[in-house]
mmCIF file of C-alpha atoms (C1' of nucleotides) in Angstrom:
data_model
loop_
_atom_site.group_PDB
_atom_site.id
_atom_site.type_symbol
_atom_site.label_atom_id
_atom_site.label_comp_id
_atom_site.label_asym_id
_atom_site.label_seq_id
_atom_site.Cartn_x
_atom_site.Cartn_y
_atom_site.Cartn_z
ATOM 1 C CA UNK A 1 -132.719 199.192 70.182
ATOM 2 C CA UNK A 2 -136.124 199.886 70.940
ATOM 3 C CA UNK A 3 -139.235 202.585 70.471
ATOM 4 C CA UNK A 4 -137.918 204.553 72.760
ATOM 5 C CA UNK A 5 -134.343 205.009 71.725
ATOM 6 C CA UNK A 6 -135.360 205.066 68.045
ATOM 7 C CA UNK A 7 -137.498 207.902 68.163
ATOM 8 C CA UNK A 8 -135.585 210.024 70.782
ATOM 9 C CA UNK A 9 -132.075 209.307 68.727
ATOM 10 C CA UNK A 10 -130.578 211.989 67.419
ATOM 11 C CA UNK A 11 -130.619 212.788 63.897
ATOM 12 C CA UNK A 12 -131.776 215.561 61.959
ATOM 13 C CA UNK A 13 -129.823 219.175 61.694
ATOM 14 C CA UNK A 14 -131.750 222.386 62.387
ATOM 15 C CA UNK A 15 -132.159 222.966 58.320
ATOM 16 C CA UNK A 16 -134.014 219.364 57.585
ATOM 17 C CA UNK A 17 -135.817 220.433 60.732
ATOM 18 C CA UNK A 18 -137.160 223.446 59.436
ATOM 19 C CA UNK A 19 -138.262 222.060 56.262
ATOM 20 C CA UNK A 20 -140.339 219.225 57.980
ATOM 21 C CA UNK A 21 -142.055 221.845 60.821
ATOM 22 C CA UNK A 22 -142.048 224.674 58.236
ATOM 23 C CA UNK A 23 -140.562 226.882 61.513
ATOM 24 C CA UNK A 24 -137.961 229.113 61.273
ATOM 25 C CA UNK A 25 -134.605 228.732 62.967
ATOM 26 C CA UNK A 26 -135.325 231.172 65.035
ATOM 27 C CA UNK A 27 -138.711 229.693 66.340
ATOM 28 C CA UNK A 28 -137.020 226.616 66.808
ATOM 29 C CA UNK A 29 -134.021 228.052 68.982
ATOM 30 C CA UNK A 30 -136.991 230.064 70.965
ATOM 31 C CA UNK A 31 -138.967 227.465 72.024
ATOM 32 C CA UNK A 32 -135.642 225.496 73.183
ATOM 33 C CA UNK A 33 -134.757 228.609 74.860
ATOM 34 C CA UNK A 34 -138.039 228.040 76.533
ATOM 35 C CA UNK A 35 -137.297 224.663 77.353
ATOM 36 C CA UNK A 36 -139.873 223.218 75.337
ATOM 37 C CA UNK A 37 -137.485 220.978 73.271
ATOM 38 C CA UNK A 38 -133.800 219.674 74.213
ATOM 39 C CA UNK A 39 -132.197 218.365 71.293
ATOM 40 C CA UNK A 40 -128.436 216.865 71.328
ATOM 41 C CA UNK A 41 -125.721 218.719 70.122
ATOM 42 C CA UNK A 42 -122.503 217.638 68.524
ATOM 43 C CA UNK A 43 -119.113 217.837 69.623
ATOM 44 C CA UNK A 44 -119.271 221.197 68.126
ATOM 45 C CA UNK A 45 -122.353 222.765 69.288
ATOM 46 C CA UNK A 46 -124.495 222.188 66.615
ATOM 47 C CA UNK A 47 -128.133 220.856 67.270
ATOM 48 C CA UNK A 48 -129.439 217.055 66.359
ATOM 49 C CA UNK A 49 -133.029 216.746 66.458
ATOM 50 C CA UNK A 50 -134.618 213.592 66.951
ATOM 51 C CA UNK A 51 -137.606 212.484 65.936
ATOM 52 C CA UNK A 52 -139.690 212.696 69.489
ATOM 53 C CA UNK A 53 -138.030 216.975 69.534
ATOM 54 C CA UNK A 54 -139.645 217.083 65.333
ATOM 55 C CA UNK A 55 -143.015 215.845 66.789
ATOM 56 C CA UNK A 56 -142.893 218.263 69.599
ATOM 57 C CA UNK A 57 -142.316 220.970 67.565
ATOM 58 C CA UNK A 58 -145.135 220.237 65.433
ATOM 59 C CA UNK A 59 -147.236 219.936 68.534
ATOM 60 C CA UNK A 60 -145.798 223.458 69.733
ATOM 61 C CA UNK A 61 -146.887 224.618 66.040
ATOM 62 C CA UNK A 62 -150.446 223.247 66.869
ATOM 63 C CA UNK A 63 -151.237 225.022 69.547
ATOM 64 C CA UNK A 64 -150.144 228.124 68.445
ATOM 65 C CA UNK A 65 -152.028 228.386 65.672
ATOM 66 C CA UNK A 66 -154.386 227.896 68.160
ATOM 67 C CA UNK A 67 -153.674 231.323 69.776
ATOM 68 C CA UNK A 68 -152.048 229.280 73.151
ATOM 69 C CA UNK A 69 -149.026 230.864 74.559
ATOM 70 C CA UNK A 70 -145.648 229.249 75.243
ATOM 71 C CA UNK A 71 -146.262 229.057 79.059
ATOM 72 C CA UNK A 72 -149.829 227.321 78.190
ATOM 73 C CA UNK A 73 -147.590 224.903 75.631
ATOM 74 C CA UNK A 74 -145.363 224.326 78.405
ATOM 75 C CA UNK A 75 -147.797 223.384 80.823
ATOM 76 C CA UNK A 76 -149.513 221.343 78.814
ATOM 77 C CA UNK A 77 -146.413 219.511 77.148
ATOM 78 C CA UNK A 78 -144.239 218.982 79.888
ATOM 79 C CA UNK A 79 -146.700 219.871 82.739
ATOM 80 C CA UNK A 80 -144.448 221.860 84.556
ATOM 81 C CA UNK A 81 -144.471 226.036 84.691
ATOM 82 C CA UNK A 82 -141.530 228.426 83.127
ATOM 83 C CA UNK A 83 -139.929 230.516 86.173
ATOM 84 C CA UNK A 84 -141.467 233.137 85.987
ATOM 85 C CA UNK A 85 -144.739 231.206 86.571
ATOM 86 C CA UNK A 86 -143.647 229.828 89.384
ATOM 87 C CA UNK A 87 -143.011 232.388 91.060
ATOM 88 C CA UNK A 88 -146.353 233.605 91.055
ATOM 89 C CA UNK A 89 -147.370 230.537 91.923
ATOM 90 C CA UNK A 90 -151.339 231.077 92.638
ATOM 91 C CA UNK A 91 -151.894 234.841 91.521
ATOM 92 C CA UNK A 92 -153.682 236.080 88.749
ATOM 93 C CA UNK A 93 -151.477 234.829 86.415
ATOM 94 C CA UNK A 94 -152.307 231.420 87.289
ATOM 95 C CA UNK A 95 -155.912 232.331 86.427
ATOM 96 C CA UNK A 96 -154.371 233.578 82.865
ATOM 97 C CA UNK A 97 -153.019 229.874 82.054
ATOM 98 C CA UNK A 98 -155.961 228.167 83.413
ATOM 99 C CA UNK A 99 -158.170 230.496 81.360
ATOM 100 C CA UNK A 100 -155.438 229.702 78.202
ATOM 101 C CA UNK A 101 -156.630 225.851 78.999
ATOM 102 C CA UNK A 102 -160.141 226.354 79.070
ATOM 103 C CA UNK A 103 -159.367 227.988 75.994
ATOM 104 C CA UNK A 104 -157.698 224.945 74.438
ATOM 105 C CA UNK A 105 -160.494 222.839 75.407
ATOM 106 C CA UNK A 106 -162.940 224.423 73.405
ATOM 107 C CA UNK A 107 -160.855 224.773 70.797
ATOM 108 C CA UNK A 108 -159.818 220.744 70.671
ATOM 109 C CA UNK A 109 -163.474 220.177 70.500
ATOM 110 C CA UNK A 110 -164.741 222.182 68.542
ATOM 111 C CA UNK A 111 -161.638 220.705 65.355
ATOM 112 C CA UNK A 112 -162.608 217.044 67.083
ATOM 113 C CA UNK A 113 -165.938 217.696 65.953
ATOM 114 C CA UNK A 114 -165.163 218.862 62.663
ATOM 115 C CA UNK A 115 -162.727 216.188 61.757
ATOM 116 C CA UNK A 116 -164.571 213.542 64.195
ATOM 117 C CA UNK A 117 -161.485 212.906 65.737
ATOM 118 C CA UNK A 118 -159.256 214.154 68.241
ATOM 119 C CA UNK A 119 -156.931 216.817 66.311
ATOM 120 C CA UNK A 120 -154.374 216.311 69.541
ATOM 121 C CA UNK A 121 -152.138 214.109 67.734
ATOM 122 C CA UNK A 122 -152.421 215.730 64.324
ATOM 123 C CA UNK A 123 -148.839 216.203 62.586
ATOM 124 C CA UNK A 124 -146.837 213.445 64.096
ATOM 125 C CA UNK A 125 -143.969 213.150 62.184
ATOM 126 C CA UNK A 126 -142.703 209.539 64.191
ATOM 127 C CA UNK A 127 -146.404 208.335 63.043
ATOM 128 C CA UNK A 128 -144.900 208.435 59.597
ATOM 129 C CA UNK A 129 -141.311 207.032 59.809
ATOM 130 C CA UNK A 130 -141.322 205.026 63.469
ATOM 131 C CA UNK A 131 -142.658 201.939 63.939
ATOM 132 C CA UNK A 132 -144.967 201.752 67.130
ATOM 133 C CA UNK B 1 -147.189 210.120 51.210
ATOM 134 C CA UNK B 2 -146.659 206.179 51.154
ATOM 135 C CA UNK B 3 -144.324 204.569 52.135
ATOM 136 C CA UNK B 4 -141.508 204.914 49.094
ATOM 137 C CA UNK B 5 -141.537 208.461 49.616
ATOM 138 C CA UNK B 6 -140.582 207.845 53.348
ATOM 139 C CA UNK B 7 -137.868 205.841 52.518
ATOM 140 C CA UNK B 8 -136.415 208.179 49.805
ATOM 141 C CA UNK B 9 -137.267 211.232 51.747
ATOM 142 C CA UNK B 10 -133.749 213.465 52.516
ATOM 143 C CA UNK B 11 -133.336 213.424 55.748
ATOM 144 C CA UNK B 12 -129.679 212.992 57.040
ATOM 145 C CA UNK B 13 -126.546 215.152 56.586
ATOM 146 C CA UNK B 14 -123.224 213.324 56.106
ATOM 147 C CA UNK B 15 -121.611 213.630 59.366
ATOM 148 C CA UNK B 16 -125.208 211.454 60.905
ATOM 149 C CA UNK B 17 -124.499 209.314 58.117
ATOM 150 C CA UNK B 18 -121.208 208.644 58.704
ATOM 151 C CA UNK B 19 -122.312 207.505 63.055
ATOM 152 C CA UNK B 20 -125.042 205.222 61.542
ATOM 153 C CA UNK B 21 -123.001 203.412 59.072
ATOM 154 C CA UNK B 22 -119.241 203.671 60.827
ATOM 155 C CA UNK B 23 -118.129 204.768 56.968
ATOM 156 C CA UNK B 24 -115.517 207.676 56.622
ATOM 157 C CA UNK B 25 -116.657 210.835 54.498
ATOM 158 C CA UNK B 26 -114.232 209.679 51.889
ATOM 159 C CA UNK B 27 -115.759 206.053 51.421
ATOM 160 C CA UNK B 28 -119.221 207.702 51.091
ATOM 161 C CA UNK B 29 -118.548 210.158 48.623
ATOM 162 C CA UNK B 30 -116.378 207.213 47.018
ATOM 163 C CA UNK B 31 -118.915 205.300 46.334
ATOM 164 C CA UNK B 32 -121.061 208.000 45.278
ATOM 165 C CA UNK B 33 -118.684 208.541 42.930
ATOM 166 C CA UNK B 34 -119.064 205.428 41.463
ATOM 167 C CA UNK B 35 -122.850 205.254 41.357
ATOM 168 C CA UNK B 36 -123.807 203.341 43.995
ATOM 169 C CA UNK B 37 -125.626 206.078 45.865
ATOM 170 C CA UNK B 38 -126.990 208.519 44.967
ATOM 171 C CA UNK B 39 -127.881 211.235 47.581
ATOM 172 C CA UNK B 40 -129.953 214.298 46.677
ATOM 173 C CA UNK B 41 -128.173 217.881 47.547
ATOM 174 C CA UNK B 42 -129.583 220.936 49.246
ATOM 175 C CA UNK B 43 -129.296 224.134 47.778
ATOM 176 C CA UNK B 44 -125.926 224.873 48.837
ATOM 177 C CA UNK B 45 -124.843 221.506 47.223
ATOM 178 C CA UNK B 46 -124.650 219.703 50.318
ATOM 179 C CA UNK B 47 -125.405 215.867 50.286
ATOM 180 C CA UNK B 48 -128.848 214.749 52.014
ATOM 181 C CA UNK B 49 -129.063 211.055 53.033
ATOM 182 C CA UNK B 50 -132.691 208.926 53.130
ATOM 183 C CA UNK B 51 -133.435 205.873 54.665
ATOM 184 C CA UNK B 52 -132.709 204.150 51.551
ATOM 185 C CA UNK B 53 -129.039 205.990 50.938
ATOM 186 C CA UNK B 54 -128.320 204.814 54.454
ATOM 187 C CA UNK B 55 -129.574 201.358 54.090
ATOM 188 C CA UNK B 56 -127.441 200.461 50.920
ATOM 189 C CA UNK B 57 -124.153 202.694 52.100
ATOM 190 C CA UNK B 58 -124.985 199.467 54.987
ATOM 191 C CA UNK B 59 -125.358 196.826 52.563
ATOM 192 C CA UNK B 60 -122.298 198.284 50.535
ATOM 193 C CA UNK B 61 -120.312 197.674 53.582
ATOM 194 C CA UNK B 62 -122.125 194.155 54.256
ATOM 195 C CA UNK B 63 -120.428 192.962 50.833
ATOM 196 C CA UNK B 64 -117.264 194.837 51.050
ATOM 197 C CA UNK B 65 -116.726 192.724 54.528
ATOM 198 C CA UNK B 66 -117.094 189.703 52.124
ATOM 199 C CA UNK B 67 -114.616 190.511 49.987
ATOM 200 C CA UNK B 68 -116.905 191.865 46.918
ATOM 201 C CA UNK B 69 -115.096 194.672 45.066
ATOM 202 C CA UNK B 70 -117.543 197.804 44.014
ATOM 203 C CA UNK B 71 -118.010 196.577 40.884
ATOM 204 C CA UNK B 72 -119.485 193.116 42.147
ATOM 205 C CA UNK B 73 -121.579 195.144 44.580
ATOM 206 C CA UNK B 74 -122.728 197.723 41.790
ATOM 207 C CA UNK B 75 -123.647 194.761 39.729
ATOM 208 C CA UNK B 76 -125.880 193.163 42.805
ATOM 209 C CA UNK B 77 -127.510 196.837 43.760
ATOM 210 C CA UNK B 78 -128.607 198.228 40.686
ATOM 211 C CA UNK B 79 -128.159 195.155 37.582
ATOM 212 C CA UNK B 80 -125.563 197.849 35.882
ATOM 213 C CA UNK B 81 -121.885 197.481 35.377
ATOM 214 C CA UNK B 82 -120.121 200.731 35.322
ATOM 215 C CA UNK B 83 -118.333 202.705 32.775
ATOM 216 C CA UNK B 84 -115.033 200.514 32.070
ATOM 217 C CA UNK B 85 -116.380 196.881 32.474
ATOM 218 C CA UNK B 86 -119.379 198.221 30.158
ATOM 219 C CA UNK B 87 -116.593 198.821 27.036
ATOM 220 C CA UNK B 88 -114.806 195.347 28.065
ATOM 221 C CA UNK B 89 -118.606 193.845 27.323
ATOM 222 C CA UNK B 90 -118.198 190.251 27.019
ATOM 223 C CA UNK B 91 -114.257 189.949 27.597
ATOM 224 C CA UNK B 92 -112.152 188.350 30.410
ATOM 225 C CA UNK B 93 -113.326 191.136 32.520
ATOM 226 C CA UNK B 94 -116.737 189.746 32.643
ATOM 227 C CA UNK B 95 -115.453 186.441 33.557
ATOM 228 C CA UNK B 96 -113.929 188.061 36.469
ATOM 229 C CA UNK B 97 -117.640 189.243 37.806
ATOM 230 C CA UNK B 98 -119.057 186.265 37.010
ATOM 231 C CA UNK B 99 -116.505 184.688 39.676
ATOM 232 C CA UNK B 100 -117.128 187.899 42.317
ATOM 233 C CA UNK B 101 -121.149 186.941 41.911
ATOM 234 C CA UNK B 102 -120.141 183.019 42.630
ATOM 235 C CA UNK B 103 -117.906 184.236 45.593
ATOM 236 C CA UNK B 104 -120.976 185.912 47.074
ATOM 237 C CA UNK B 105 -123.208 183.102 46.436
ATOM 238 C CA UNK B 106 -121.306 181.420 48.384
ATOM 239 C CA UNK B 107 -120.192 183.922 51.400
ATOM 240 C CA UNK B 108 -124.192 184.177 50.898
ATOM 241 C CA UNK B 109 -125.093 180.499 51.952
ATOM 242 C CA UNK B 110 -122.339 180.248 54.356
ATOM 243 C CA UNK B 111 -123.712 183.473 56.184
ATOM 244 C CA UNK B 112 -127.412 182.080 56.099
ATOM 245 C CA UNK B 113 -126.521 178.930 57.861
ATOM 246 C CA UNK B 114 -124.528 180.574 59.940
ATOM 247 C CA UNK B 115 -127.491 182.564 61.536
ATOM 248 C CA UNK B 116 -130.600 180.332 60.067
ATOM 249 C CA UNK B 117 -131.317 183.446 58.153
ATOM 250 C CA UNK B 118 -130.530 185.669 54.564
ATOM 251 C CA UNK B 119 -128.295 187.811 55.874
ATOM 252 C CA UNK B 120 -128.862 189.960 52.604
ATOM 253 C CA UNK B 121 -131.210 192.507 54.251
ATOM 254 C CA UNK B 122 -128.783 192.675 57.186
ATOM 255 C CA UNK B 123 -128.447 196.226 58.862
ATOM 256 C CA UNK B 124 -131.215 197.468 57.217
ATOM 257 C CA UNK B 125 -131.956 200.865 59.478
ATOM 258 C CA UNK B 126 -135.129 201.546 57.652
ATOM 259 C CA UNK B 127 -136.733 198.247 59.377
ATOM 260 C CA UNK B 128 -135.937 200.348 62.597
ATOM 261 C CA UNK B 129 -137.592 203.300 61.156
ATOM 262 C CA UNK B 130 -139.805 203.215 58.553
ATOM 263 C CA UNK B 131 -143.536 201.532 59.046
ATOM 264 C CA UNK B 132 -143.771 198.717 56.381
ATOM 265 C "C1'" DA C 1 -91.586 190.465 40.412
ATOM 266 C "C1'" DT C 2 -93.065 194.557 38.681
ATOM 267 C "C1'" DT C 3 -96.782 197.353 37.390
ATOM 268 C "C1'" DT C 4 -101.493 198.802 37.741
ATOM 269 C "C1'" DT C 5 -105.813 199.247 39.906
ATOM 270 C "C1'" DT C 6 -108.740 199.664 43.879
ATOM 271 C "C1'" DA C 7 -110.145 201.540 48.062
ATOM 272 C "C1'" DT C 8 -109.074 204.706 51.426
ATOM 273 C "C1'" DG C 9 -106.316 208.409 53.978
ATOM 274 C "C1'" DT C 10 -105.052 213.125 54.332
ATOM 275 C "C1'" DA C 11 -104.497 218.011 53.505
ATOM 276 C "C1'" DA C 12 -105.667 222.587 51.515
ATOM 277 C "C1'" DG C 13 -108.668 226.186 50.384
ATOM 278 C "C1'" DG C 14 -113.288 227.565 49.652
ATOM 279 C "C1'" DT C 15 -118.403 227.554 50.477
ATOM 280 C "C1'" DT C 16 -122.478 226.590 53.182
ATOM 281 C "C1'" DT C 17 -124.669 225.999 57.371
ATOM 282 C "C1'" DT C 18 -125.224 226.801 62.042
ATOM 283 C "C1'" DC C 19 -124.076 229.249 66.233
ATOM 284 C "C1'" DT C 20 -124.804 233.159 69.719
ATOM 285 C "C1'" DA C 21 -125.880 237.793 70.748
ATOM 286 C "C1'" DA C 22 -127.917 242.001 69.935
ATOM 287 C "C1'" DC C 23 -131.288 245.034 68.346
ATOM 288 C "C1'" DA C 24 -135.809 245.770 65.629
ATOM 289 C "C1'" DT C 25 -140.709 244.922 64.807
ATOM 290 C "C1'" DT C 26 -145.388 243.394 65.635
ATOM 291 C "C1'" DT C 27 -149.227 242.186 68.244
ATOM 292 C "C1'" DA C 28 -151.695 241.608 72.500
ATOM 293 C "C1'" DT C 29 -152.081 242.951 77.393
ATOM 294 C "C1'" DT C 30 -152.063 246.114 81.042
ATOM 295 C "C1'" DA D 1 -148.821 254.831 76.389
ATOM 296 C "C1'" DA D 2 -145.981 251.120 78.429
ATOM 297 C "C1'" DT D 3 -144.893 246.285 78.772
ATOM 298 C "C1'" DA D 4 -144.466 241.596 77.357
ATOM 299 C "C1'" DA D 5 -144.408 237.841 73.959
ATOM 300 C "C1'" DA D 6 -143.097 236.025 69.688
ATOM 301 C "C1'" DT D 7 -140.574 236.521 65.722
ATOM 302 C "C1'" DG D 8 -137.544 239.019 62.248
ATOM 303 C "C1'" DT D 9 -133.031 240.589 61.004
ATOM 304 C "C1'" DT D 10 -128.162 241.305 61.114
ATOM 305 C "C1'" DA D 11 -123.288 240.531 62.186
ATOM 306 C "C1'" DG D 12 -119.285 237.949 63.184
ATOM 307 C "C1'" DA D 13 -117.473 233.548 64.472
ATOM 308 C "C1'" DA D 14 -117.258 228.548 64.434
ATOM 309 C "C1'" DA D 15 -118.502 224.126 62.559
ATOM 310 C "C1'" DA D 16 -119.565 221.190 58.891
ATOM 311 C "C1'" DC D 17 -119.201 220.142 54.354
ATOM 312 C "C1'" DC D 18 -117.509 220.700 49.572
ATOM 313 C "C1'" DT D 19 -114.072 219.521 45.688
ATOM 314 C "C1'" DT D 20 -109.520 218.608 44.211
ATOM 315 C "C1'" DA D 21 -105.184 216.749 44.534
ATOM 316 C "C1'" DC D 22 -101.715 213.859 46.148
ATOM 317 C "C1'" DA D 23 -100.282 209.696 49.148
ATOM 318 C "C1'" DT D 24 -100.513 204.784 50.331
ATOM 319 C "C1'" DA D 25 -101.519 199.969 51.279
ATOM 320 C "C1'" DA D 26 -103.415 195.908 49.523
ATOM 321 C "C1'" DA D 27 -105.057 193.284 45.748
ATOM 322 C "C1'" DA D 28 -105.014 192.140 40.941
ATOM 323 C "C1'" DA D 29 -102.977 192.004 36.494
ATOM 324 C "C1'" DT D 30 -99.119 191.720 33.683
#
DNA sequence: ATTTTTATGTAAGGTTTTCTAACATTTATT
DNA sequence: AATAAATGTTAGAAAACCTTACATAAAAAT
């Protein structure tokens, strides 16, 4: 078994989940609706979380607080566009996400200054429990 | 938060714990019952599972392979006999652990040579897990 | 050779958790 | 003011888990 499979194995139910993102269930099941996370389910349609979906979600968490939107998450997570988006492909709505990422940029300097480190990686659950 | 905390952290729900460790929910709660684990509970009294719960429910089943009875294996985990060999103190019954701990000794050194190593720590899954 | 104990299986009935779907609310954008 | 995005809330159903009780096979004690 290595990295890989340990951290993307499933293992955590949406309650334990909560508790470690401090989201709600119903943030959680949003941003999967929004295909930002794809945890397992059991035979019986519950969720199981691993530990790479608990980092993403803190990740998601980051950058809202940040004032990003889900499709500016999205892009920058998975680095592909919702549907919507892609439809229309090069319009001004384009110009809305690249403005969101310009956005993001000054904000990940400005908290790398004040911490004097990159703030990207901040809240990495796996940093605490996987070995790397 | 170091690394005890980690490992004691309640993470799992029974039905994960039951895929790691190939135990039923009855042996679990069995040997619960008998003070070999002790798992905490959410607020709805449902059992939560750390690293360290699933590591000796792994162990337990290590020395149950071997032959150990729970009482042996209580004796090895945590130093204490339980309620009924406690009032027999210093009888027969003790005799009869004393034998169970040679037994293991011996399963023990057989097991070692086998594979060159202690197989004590065997299936650990915190090793997989948690950063030492 | 019985009897007893140990470890586990199984079933019933109840409680907790999670599920989806729908509608409500809030804030930001147009 | 109207729309969209993100989240709250509620309801009813399904899944998972809980304890308790009784059953059973194998091992140990008598």
């Amino acid at each position: 078994m290595d990295d890989k499979d340990r951290r993307s194995m499933p293992l955590f139910g949406i309650g334990i989940v909560m508790k470690l993102t401090e989201l709600t269930a119903r943030q959680i099941r949003y941003y999967e609706e929004h295909d930002l996370i794809h945890p397992e389910r059991t035979s019986g349609n519950q969720r199981l979380f691993s530990f790479n979906d608990v980092d993403r979600l803190l990740e998601i968490k980051n950058y809202l607080d940040k004032g990003l939107n889900l499709a500016g998450i999205k892009l920058l997570l998975t680095g592909e566009p919702g549907e919507k988006e892609a439809r229309k492909s090069n319009s001004e709505k384009q110009d809305l996400t690249d403005k969101e990422l310009r956005k993001i940029l000054r904000n990940e300097i400005a908290e790398a200054g004040r911490f004097g480190k990159a703030s990207l990686r901040q809240g990495e659950l796996s940093r605490f429990f996987v070995k790397h």
